[in-house]
Every structure is written in C-alpha cells, then in structure tokens.
C-alpha cells in the first residue's frame, strides 16, 4: 500500500513538472483565449456584412424622429411597440408573407413566431409577453398568436447604411460608426433586392439613388462574432443623429 502511494505521488509530481516545462516554453498555451476576429472594412466580406446588418435598421426608419430622445433604439429596453414596429416592418420589407384582413381597424397580421425570429436574430432578444401591446400601443394588437396592425400605403422603406469605422468597445462589443441614407423610396426609387448594393461605396450609392450623399450619421454598439467565415451580428444600441 505504501509503495503504491509513493508511486502515485511520484507520478503526480512528474506530471506537474511536465506542465511547468510546457508553460515555460509556451506561457500562453494553458490559458489563452481564442483569438477575437476584428472586422476589417478593407475586406469586402466584412464591409458588406456590416452594411447589410445596419441597413436592417436604416431601411426600416429606426431612429428617424424630430425628437432627440427618440433617435436611440436599445434592444433590451425598447418598448413593446418599438420592437413590434421594427420586426413587423423588417419582416414585410424582406418579403415575409403576411395575411390581409377585412377588419376596419386591423388589416394585416403576422404570426408572433416570425417576429420573435427576427428580434432574436438581429437584436438577441424577444418579447416575452406580446399581449403588452394591447395596453401600451394604439398601433398594434396581439391576439391568439398573431400581431395585427393597419397598413394603408405599404410599409415604409428608407435607404441603406454604410459602415465607416469599427472599433473594439466594452465587454467584447464593437462600436460601429455609419452613414445612413434615410431618404424614403418615394424620393429615390430605392428597392431592397439587389444585394450588390451593400458592397457599394458612398459615391456609387449616391449615383444609384440620385442623391448628393447620405443625410444622416449614427453609431451602433453590437455583438459580433465570425464563425466559418460568416459574421453573426446582434444589436445592443442604435443611435441616429
């Protein structure tokens, strides 16, 4: 028994010595965190990925308000109505099928599951209780798994966003500066569908839209992670000046 104990202790000591030797040769080997991918806007795939992400918000008119305190959209503290408006608009703009109704007040509806999927993908959150809309919003109604609203002239569509800089921010997030084309489609004829536009420079977009340049600037705080060559990005905060 004593001999076996001595052998066990000897084995443990040798293992510790081996680990120390490895640590001395490679001091970061045992505790190094995976390298963090940093967006490089000189690479088309990075530039395009961030432009597409931010355009989800600029195209939907998020932050377009004459009031300064309404130009900020924070995913985790946005009101039920603001979350519903963003998700409903984004869903319809990107070809989501919605049902038309004959009700005099509510003429279109979308399943809550579709809206939750958009909020989870783009904002990293969902609305736990959609029925809150019924007591806090005059523009949306929740009933039996659907969100209803009234649309008379189609869904609003503004222009894209162009990422101008990305830098590391607090707690693993990035701060992204951008320019926004908040001109409505009625003024520019802008359409979602041509994916190549998200790789365009501002002079190219100016020519496409027939305008002199972006008319808004802003910044976003985002979580972003690159996996298998694809960026997954989720919004923390979006601010339009």
XYZ file of N, CA, C and O in Angstrom, residues 32-187:
624
model
N -4.750 30.628 -22.885
C -5.035 31.603 -23.928
C -6.474 31.491 -24.392
O -6.985 30.413 -24.622
N -7.140 32.652 -24.515
C -8.498 32.677 -25.055
C -8.424 32.622 -26.576
O -7.417 33.011 -27.168
N -9.469 32.111 -27.211
C -9.476 32.095 -28.670
C -9.298 33.507 -29.221
O -9.798 34.472 -28.659
N -8.538 33.611 -30.303
C -8.314 34.926 -30.901
C -9.642 35.533 -31.339
O -10.496 34.856 -31.897
N -9.816 36.823 -31.074
C -11.053 37.506 -31.421
C -10.944 38.082 -32.819
O -9.994 38.790 -33.144
N -11.922 37.779 -33.660
C -11.930 38.324 -35.002
C -12.289 39.803 -34.942
O -13.269 40.189 -34.301
N -11.499 40.623 -35.600
C -11.743 42.057 -35.672
C -12.196 42.385 -37.093
O -11.513 42.051 -38.057
N -13.337 43.035 -37.255
C -13.798 43.381 -38.604
C -12.779 44.260 -39.322
O -12.217 45.185 -38.740
N -12.568 43.966 -40.589
C -11.637 44.728 -41.419
C -12.434 45.265 -42.609
O -12.771 44.516 -43.535
N -12.737 46.547 -42.596
C -13.594 47.127 -43.624
C -12.922 47.195 -44.987
O -13.593 47.482 -45.984
N -11.618 46.915 -45.049
C -10.954 46.842 -46.347
C -11.255 45.522 -47.054
O -11.002 45.386 -48.253
N -11.802 44.574 -46.301
C -12.222 43.296 -46.880
C -13.696 43.391 -47.260
O -14.539 43.736 -46.427
N -14.012 43.057 -48.503
C -15.383 43.221 -48.982
C -16.389 42.437 -48.147
O -17.485 42.941 -47.857
N -16.016 41.211 -47.719
C -16.978 40.400 -46.973
C -17.327 41.018 -45.625
O -18.472 40.921 -45.153
N -16.358 41.665 -44.970
C -16.625 42.325 -43.691
C -17.435 43.603 -43.900
O -18.417 43.866 -43.193
N -17.011 44.409 -44.858
C -17.710 45.663 -45.179
C -19.163 45.376 -45.533
O -20.089 46.012 -45.020
N -19.381 44.389 -46.361
C -20.733 44.057 -46.815
C -21.582 43.518 -45.670
O -22.757 43.880 -45.531
N -21.004 42.656 -44.836
C -21.761 42.055 -43.728
C -22.277 43.126 -42.769
O -23.437 43.082 -42.334
N -21.443 44.096 -42.444
C -21.870 45.146 -41.511
C -22.846 46.116 -42.182
O -23.764 46.622 -41.534
N -22.668 46.366 -43.475
C -23.633 47.213 -44.186
C -25.014 46.566 -44.234
O -26.033 47.236 -44.038
N -25.059 45.278 -44.512
C -26.342 44.572 -44.539
C -27.003 44.635 -43.173
O -28.202 44.925 -43.052
N -26.218 44.369 -42.126
C -26.794 44.363 -40.785
C -27.376 45.731 -40.434
O -28.535 45.836 -40.011
N -26.599 46.783 -40.602
C -27.059 48.117 -40.225
C -28.220 48.591 -41.097
O -29.091 49.338 -40.642
N -28.254 48.134 -42.340
C -29.335 48.538 -43.241
C -30.684 47.977 -42.809
O -31.731 48.543 -43.166
N -30.688 46.894 -42.052
C -31.947 46.412 -41.492
C -32.641 47.495 -40.679
O -33.873 47.576 -40.643
N -31.854 48.336 -40.047
C -32.393 49.388 -39.182
C -32.626 50.690 -39.952
O -33.662 51.337 -39.786
N -31.670 51.073 -40.809
C -31.848 52.319 -41.564
C -32.996 52.197 -42.557
O -33.780 53.143 -42.724
N -33.131 51.061 -43.208
C -34.208 50.878 -44.175
C -35.581 50.917 -43.506
O -36.572 51.331 -44.119
N -35.628 50.472 -42.248
C -36.886 50.491 -41.505
C -37.190 51.809 -40.828
O -38.217 51.951 -40.165
N -36.299 52.788 -40.995
C -36.546 54.107 -40.410
C -36.346 54.182 -38.914
O -36.863 55.101 -38.262
N -35.592 53.232 -38.344
C -35.345 53.257 -36.901
C -34.573 54.529 -36.534
O -33.586 54.884 -37.174
N -35.038 55.231 -35.522
C -34.362 56.433 -35.043
C -34.701 57.705 -35.791
O -34.209 58.777 -35.431
N -35.532 57.603 -36.831
C -35.908 58.809 -37.570
C -36.995 59.553 -36.801
O -38.157 59.184 -36.820
N -36.596 60.570 -36.108
C -37.533 61.338 -35.298
C -37.009 62.754 -35.141
O -35.797 62.986 -35.149
N -37.930 63.691 -35.005
C -37.516 65.062 -34.746
C -37.103 65.257 -33.288
O -36.508 66.267 -32.935
N -37.405 64.266 -32.460
C -37.091 64.350 -31.032
C -35.812 63.574 -30.726
O -35.706 62.378 -31.039
N -34.846 64.227 -30.096
C -33.548 63.610 -29.832
C -33.663 62.342 -28.998
O -32.938 61.375 -29.214
N -34.601 62.326 -28.027
C -34.703 61.160 -27.147
C -35.358 59.959 -27.829
O -35.453 58.892 -27.246
N -35.802 60.121 -29.074
C -36.401 59.013 -29.805
C -35.502 58.525 -30.943
O -35.916 57.712 -31.758
N -34.270 59.007 -30.965
C -33.339 58.597 -32.022
C -32.462 57.433 -31.586
O -31.531 57.052 -32.288
N -32.746 56.903 -30.404
C -31.964 55.791 -29.851
C -32.851 54.560 -29.718
O -33.950 54.625 -29.189
N -32.358 53.444 -30.222
C -33.069 52.166 -30.125
C -32.163 51.192 -29.385
O -31.089 50.840 -29.881
N -32.562 50.782 -28.180
C -31.783 49.856 -27.358
C -32.548 48.536 -27.274
O -33.687 48.502 -26.793
N -31.934 47.472 -27.741
C -32.648 46.201 -27.891
C -33.330 45.732 -26.617
O -34.500 45.347 -26.634
N -32.605 45.747 -25.498
C -33.126 45.155 -24.266
C -34.077 46.059 -23.499
O -34.719 45.609 -22.553
N -34.179 47.324 -23.892
C -35.089 48.216 -23.169
C -36.109 48.893 -24.081
O -36.865 49.761 -23.638
N -36.145 48.505 -25.342
C -37.118 49.092 -26.265
C -38.532 48.713 -25.840
O -38.772 47.620 -25.306
N -39.468 49.591 -26.091
C -40.856 49.335 -25.725
C -41.442 48.234 -26.612
O -40.945 47.987 -27.718
N -42.502 47.559 -26.138
C -43.158 46.545 -26.979
C -43.558 47.100 -28.348
O -43.404 46.418 -29.365
N -44.049 48.343 -28.382
C -44.458 48.916 -29.676
C -43.273 49.113 -30.601
O -43.355 48.821 -31.800
N -42.147 49.594 -30.083
C -40.973 49.804 -30.928
C -40.419 48.484 -31.443
O -39.992 48.394 -32.603
N -40.419 47.453 -30.612
C -39.975 46.137 -31.057
C -40.915 45.592 -32.122
O -40.472 45.034 -33.136
N -42.220 45.735 -31.903
C -43.204 45.253 -32.870
C -43.065 45.994 -34.194
O -43.103 45.385 -35.271
N -42.900 47.308 -34.128
C -42.797 48.106 -35.361
C -41.562 47.713 -36.160
O -41.622 47.548 -37.393
N -40.428 47.578 -35.470
C -39.202 47.204 -36.177
C -39.344 45.817 -36.800
O -39.049 45.621 -37.990
N -39.793 44.828 -36.017
C -39.860 43.459 -36.512
C -40.889 43.315 -37.634
O -40.641 42.638 -38.634
N -42.043 43.935 -37.470
C -43.106 43.852 -38.473
C -42.631 44.468 -39.789
O -42.803 43.887 -40.874
N -42.015 45.649 -39.707
C -41.534 46.339 -40.904
C -40.435 45.547 -41.588
O -40.435 45.377 -42.818
N -39.467 45.069 -40.803
C -38.359 44.301 -41.372
C -38.870 43.039 -42.055
O -38.406 42.673 -43.153
N -39.827 42.372 -41.431
C -40.401 41.152 -41.994
C -41.058 41.439 -43.347
O -40.812 40.736 -44.338
N -41.880 42.471 -43.410
C -42.594 42.795 -44.653
C -41.641 43.288 -45.737
O -41.774 42.926 -46.915
N -40.651 44.116 -45.357
C -39.705 44.653 -46.337
C -38.898 43.554 -47.013
O -38.532 43.673 -48.184
N -38.621 42.506 -46.285
C -37.764 41.442 -46.806
C -38.557 40.259 -47.353
O -38.053 39.132 -47.399
N -39.777 40.515 -47.764
C -40.557 39.504 -48.485
C -41.342 38.549 -47.634
O -41.850 37.544 -48.143
N -41.458 38.820 -46.325
C -42.251 37.940 -45.470
C -43.725 37.987 -45.852
O -44.270 39.056 -46.145
N -44.363 36.828 -45.851
C -45.781 36.755 -46.207
C -46.644 37.136 -45.007
O -46.496 36.573 -43.935
N -47.519 38.098 -45.199
C -48.444 38.479 -44.138
C -49.876 38.349 -44.661
O -50.137 38.450 -45.861
N -50.796 38.122 -43.741
C -52.196 37.945 -44.107
C -52.915 39.287 -44.093
O -52.696 40.119 -43.222
N -53.785 39.480 -45.071
C -54.627 40.669 -45.084
C -55.971 40.333 -44.454
O -56.484 39.222 -44.597
N -56.517 41.290 -43.726
C -57.760 41.096 -43.004
C -58.792 42.113 -43.489
O -58.447 43.148 -44.057
N -60.063 41.817 -43.238
C -61.125 42.736 -43.625
C -61.566 43.643 -42.478
O -62.417 44.493 -42.651
N -60.959 43.442 -41.307
C -61.310 44.259 -40.151
C -61.047 45.740 -40.449
O -60.037 46.102 -41.052
N -61.956 46.579 -40.031
C -61.843 48.005 -40.350
C -60.623 48.641 -39.704
O -60.047 49.587 -40.245
N -60.220 48.145 -38.526
C -59.099 48.758 -37.826
C -57.782 48.052 -38.102
O -56.746 48.696 -38.273
N -57.780 46.726 -38.131
C -56.555 45.960 -38.320
C -56.657 45.210 -39.650
O -57.505 44.336 -39.796
N -55.808 45.545 -40.615
C -55.967 44.913 -41.928
C -54.851 43.950 -42.324
O -54.919 43.325 -43.369
N -53.806 43.842 -41.503
C -52.756 42.843 -41.763
C -52.331 42.204 -40.447
O -52.428 42.823 -39.378
N -51.851 40.957 -40.549
C -51.356 40.294 -39.348
C -50.206 39.364 -39.713
O -50.096 38.888 -40.848
N -49.333 39.111 -38.707
C -48.158 38.238 -38.853
C -48.061 37.365 -37.606
O -48.286 37.860 -36.484
N -47.728 36.071 -37.743
C -47.547 35.232 -36.559
C -46.427 35.764 -35.661
O -45.370 36.196 -36.150
N -46.650 35.712 -34.368
C -45.652 36.169 -33.404
C -44.327 35.437 -33.587
O -43.252 36.031 -33.426
N -44.383 34.167 -33.934
C -43.150 33.385 -34.095
C -42.227 33.999 -35.144
O -40.997 33.959 -35.009
N -42.802 34.575 -36.206
C -41.989 35.210 -37.252
C -41.295 36.458 -36.720
O -40.127 36.724 -37.028
N -42.014 37.226 -35.914
C -41.443 38.457 -35.365
C -40.379 38.137 -34.317
O -39.332 38.797 -34.260
N -40.638 37.145 -33.489
C -39.647 36.733 -32.499
C -38.350 36.281 -33.166
O -37.249 36.545 -32.667
N -38.472 35.572 -34.298
C -37.279 35.083 -35.000
C -36.418 36.247 -35.487
O -35.183 36.194 -35.422
N -37.058 37.319 -35.968
C -36.311 38.498 -36.420
C -35.635 39.192 -35.242
O -34.453 39.560 -35.310
N -36.365 39.372 -34.157
C -35.790 40.035 -32.982
C -34.631 39.236 -32.395
O -33.619 39.810 -31.983
N -34.761 37.929 -32.365
C -33.686 37.077 -31.836
C -32.452 37.165 -32.729
O -31.325 37.295 -32.247
N -32.643 37.106 -34.035
C -31.517 37.112 -34.967
C -30.803 38.452 -34.995
O -29.563 38.504 -35.000
N -31.530 39.546 -35.013
C -30.919 40.860 -35.177
C -30.653 41.598 -33.872
O -29.746 42.430 -33.811
N -31.447 41.302 -32.838
C -31.333 42.053 -31.583
C -30.983 41.184 -30.383
O -30.788 41.715 -29.282
N -30.956 39.876 -30.550
C -30.619 38.996 -29.434
C -31.654 38.990 -28.336
O -31.336 38.708 -27.180
N -32.905 39.286 -28.674
C -33.958 39.310 -27.663
C -35.283 38.937 -28.303
O -35.399 38.862 -29.534
N -36.283 38.689 -27.488
C -37.655 38.507 -27.942
C -38.563 39.250 -26.963
O -38.114 39.687 -25.904
N -39.811 39.374 -27.328
C -40.785 39.995 -26.432
C -41.495 38.885 -25.675
O -42.200 38.066 -26.275
N -41.279 38.833 -24.366
C -41.823 37.731 -23.559
C -43.346 37.687 -23.572
O -43.946 36.614 -23.602
N -43.973 38.838 -23.532
C -45.439 38.884 -23.446
C -45.968 39.869 -24.489
O -46.052 41.072 -24.248
N -46.329 39.357 -25.640
C -46.805 40.213 -26.720
C -48.131 40.880 -26.381
O -48.501 41.882 -26.991
N -48.858 40.341 -25.421
C -50.136 40.956 -25.048
C -49.941 42.336 -24.412
O -50.904 43.098 -24.273
N -48.694 42.680 -24.024
C -48.422 44.026 -23.513
C -48.784 45.094 -24.545
O -49.076 46.238 -24.192
N -48.766 44.713 -25.823
C -49.130 45.666 -26.867
C -50.547 46.198 -26.664
O -50.842 47.350 -26.985
N -51.412 45.347 -26.155
C -52.825 45.712 -26.061
C -53.097 46.841 -25.071
O -54.105 47.526 -25.175
N -52.194 47.016 -24.120
C -52.384 48.085 -23.128
C -51.408 49.235 -23.310
O -51.541 50.270 -22.636
N -50.436 49.087 -24.225
C -49.416 50.130 -24.362
C -49.337 50.728 -25.759
O -48.640 51.713 -25.961
N -50.029 50.145 -26.733
C -49.908 50.611 -28.104
C -51.274 50.823 -28.736
O -52.197 50.031 -28.529
N -51.382 51.872 -29.524
C -52.602 52.101 -30.296
C -52.425 51.672 -31.747
O -53.360 51.750 -32.543
N -51.206 51.220 -32.089
C -50.896 50.863 -33.473
C -50.831 49.363 -33.722
O -50.835 48.926 -34.878
N -50.732 48.574 -32.649
C -50.605 47.126 -32.786
C -51.523 46.420 -31.794
O -51.805 46.934 -30.709
N -51.947 45.220 -32.174
C -52.790 44.390 -31.317
C -52.254 42.967 -31.344
O -51.866 42.462 -32.403
N -52.225 42.325 -30.187
C -51.874 40.902 -30.119
C -53.119 40.089 -29.816
O -53.907 40.445 -28.926
N -53.272 38.976 -30.544
C -54.400 38.084 -30.278
C -54.132 36.712 -30.873
O -53.794 36.596 -32.063
N -54.236 35.683 -30.027
C -54.147 34.284 -30.469
C -52.916 33.995 -31.333
O -52.999 33.351 -32.388
N -51.759 34.475 -30.886
C -50.513 34.149 -31.581
C -50.196 35.020 -32.778
O -49.235 34.742 -33.511
N -50.964 36.090 -33.003
C -50.730 36.995 -34.129
C -50.594 38.428 -33.633
O -51.215 38.822 -32.642
N -49.819 39.215 -34.378
C -49.764 40.653 -34.154
C -50.443 41.328 -35.345
O -50.118 41.044 -36.510
N -51.380 42.223 -35.044
C -52.162 42.918 -36.058
C -51.748 44.385 -36.113
O -51.381 44.982 -35.092
N -51.850 44.977 -37.317
C -51.660 46.413 -37.457
C -52.435 46.894 -38.671
O -53.023 46.092 -39.407
N -52.417 48.198 -38.889
C -53.132 48.806 -40.014
C -52.127 49.398 -40.992
O -51.288 50.226 -40.608
N -52.152 48.951 -42.231
C -51.276 49.470 -43.268
C -52.142 49.960 -44.429
O -52.964 49.202 -44.954
N -51.955 51.211 -44.801
C -52.767 51.769 -45.889
C -51.944 52.097 -47.133
O -52.437 51.977 -48.249
N -50.692 52.505 -46.953
C -49.859 52.889 -48.098
C -48.568 52.081 -48.175
O -47.525 52.589 -48.587
N -48.638 50.817 -47.775
C -47.439 49.984 -47.794
C -46.534 50.258 -46.609
O -46.768 51.162 -45.815
N -45.489 49.474 -46.503
C -44.554 49.625 -45.394
C -43.467 50.629 -45.757
O -43.001 50.665 -46.894
N -43.060 51.459 -44.819
C -42.043 52.473 -45.127
C -40.720 51.822 -45.498
O -40.357 50.767 -44.978
N -40.017 52.450 -46.434
C -38.713 51.947 -46.834
C -37.789 53.123 -47.073
O -38.044 53.970 -47.928
N -36.732 53.186 -46.283
C -35.700 54.200 -46.455
C -34.447 53.535 -47.022
O -34.455 52.342 -47.331
N -33.383 54.325 -47.151
C -32.178 53.824 -47.797
C -31.266 53.017 -46.887
O -31.540 52.833 -45.696
N -30.148 52.541 -47.439
C -29.213 51.681 -46.709
C -28.272 52.466 -45.808
O -28.274 53.699 -45.798
N -27.474 51.730 -45.057
C -26.425 52.310 -44.217
C -25.060 51.893 -44.757
O -24.918 50.828 -45.368
N -24.071 52.740 -44.525
C -22.699 52.468 -44.963
C -21.783 52.551 -43.748
O -21.683 53.598 -43.102
N -21.124 51.469 -43.436
C -20.215 51.420 -42.291
C -18.957 52.224 -42.588
O -18.326 52.044 -43.630
N -18.595 53.110 -41.677
C -17.405 53.936 -41.889
C -16.248 53.576 -40.962
O -15.092 53.833 -41.292
N -16.544 52.977 -39.809
C -15.463 52.543 -38.916
C -16.001 51.526 -37.916
O -17.191 51.538 -37.581
N -15.116 50.648 -37.454
C -15.441 49.655 -36.423
C -14.286 49.613 -35.448
O -13.117 49.509 -35.849
N -14.598 49.709 -34.159
C -13.542 49.602 -33.151
C -14.047 48.795 -31.965
O -15.255 48.719 -31.707
N -13.122 48.144 -31.271
C -13.494 47.386 -30.095
C -14.117 48.280 -29.046
O -13.718 49.431 -28.876
N -15.109 47.755 -28.329
C -15.815 48.516 -27.317
C -15.777 47.718 -26.026
O -15.014 46.758 -25.889
N -16.600 48.043 -25.064
C -16.565 47.380 -23.764
C -17.203 46.001 -23.808
O -18.147 45.753 -24.553
N -16.678 45.102 -22.963
C -17.252 43.776 -22.747
C -17.455 42.998 -24.048
O -18.475 42.352 -24.255
N -16.469 43.078 -24.918
C -16.499 42.258 -26.117
C -17.370 42.775 -27.234
O -17.554 42.098 -28.241
N -17.903 43.985 -27.105
C -18.735 44.541 -28.168
C -17.901 45.432 -29.092
O -16.740 45.732 -28.802
N -18.517 45.845 -30.195
C -17.887 46.771 -31.124
C -18.735 48.034 -31.227
O -19.968 47.989 -31.148
N -18.064 49.155 -31.419
C -18.744 50.410 -31.744
C -18.578 50.629 -33.245
O -17.452 50.664 -33.754
N -19.691 50.765 -33.939
C -19.690 50.881 -35.394
C -20.241 52.251 -35.782
O -21.378 52.584 -35.443
N -19.443 53.043 -36.464
C -19.898 54.328 -36.991
C -20.434 54.104 -38.407
O -19.900 53.287 -39.162
N -21.491 54.835 -38.761
C -22.061 54.635 -40.095
C -22.704 55.917 -40.610
O -23.043 56.819 -39.846
N -22.861 55.964 -41.929
C -23.672 56.976 -42.591
C -24.958 56.298 -43.028
O -24.961 55.105 -43.363
N -26.053 57.064 -43.042
C -27.347 56.474 -43.398
C -28.037 57.295 -44.476
O -28.027 58.530 -44.442
N -28.622 56.578 -45.424
C -29.474 57.202 -46.436
C -30.920 57.058 -45.959
O -31.571 56.041 -46.183
N -31.407 58.080 -45.285
C -32.755 57.991 -44.746
C -33.797 58.562 -45.707
O -34.954 58.737 -45.351
N -33.370 58.836 -46.943
C -34.328 59.275 -47.956
C -35.369 58.175 -48.185
O -35.022 57.005 -48.358
N -36.644 58.514 -48.233
C -37.676 57.500 -48.480
C -37.668 57.036 -49.931
O -37.177 57.729 -50.823
N -38.234 55.851 -50.164
C -38.237 55.289 -51.511
C -38.981 56.180 -52.507
O -38.678 56.179 -53.704
N -39.958 56.955 -52.009
C -40.704 57.839 -52.899
C -39.787 58.887 -53.536
O -40.042 59.371 -54.636
N -38.710 59.223 -52.847
C -37.787 60.232 -53.358
C -36.701 59.615 -54.237
O -36.232 60.246 -55.188
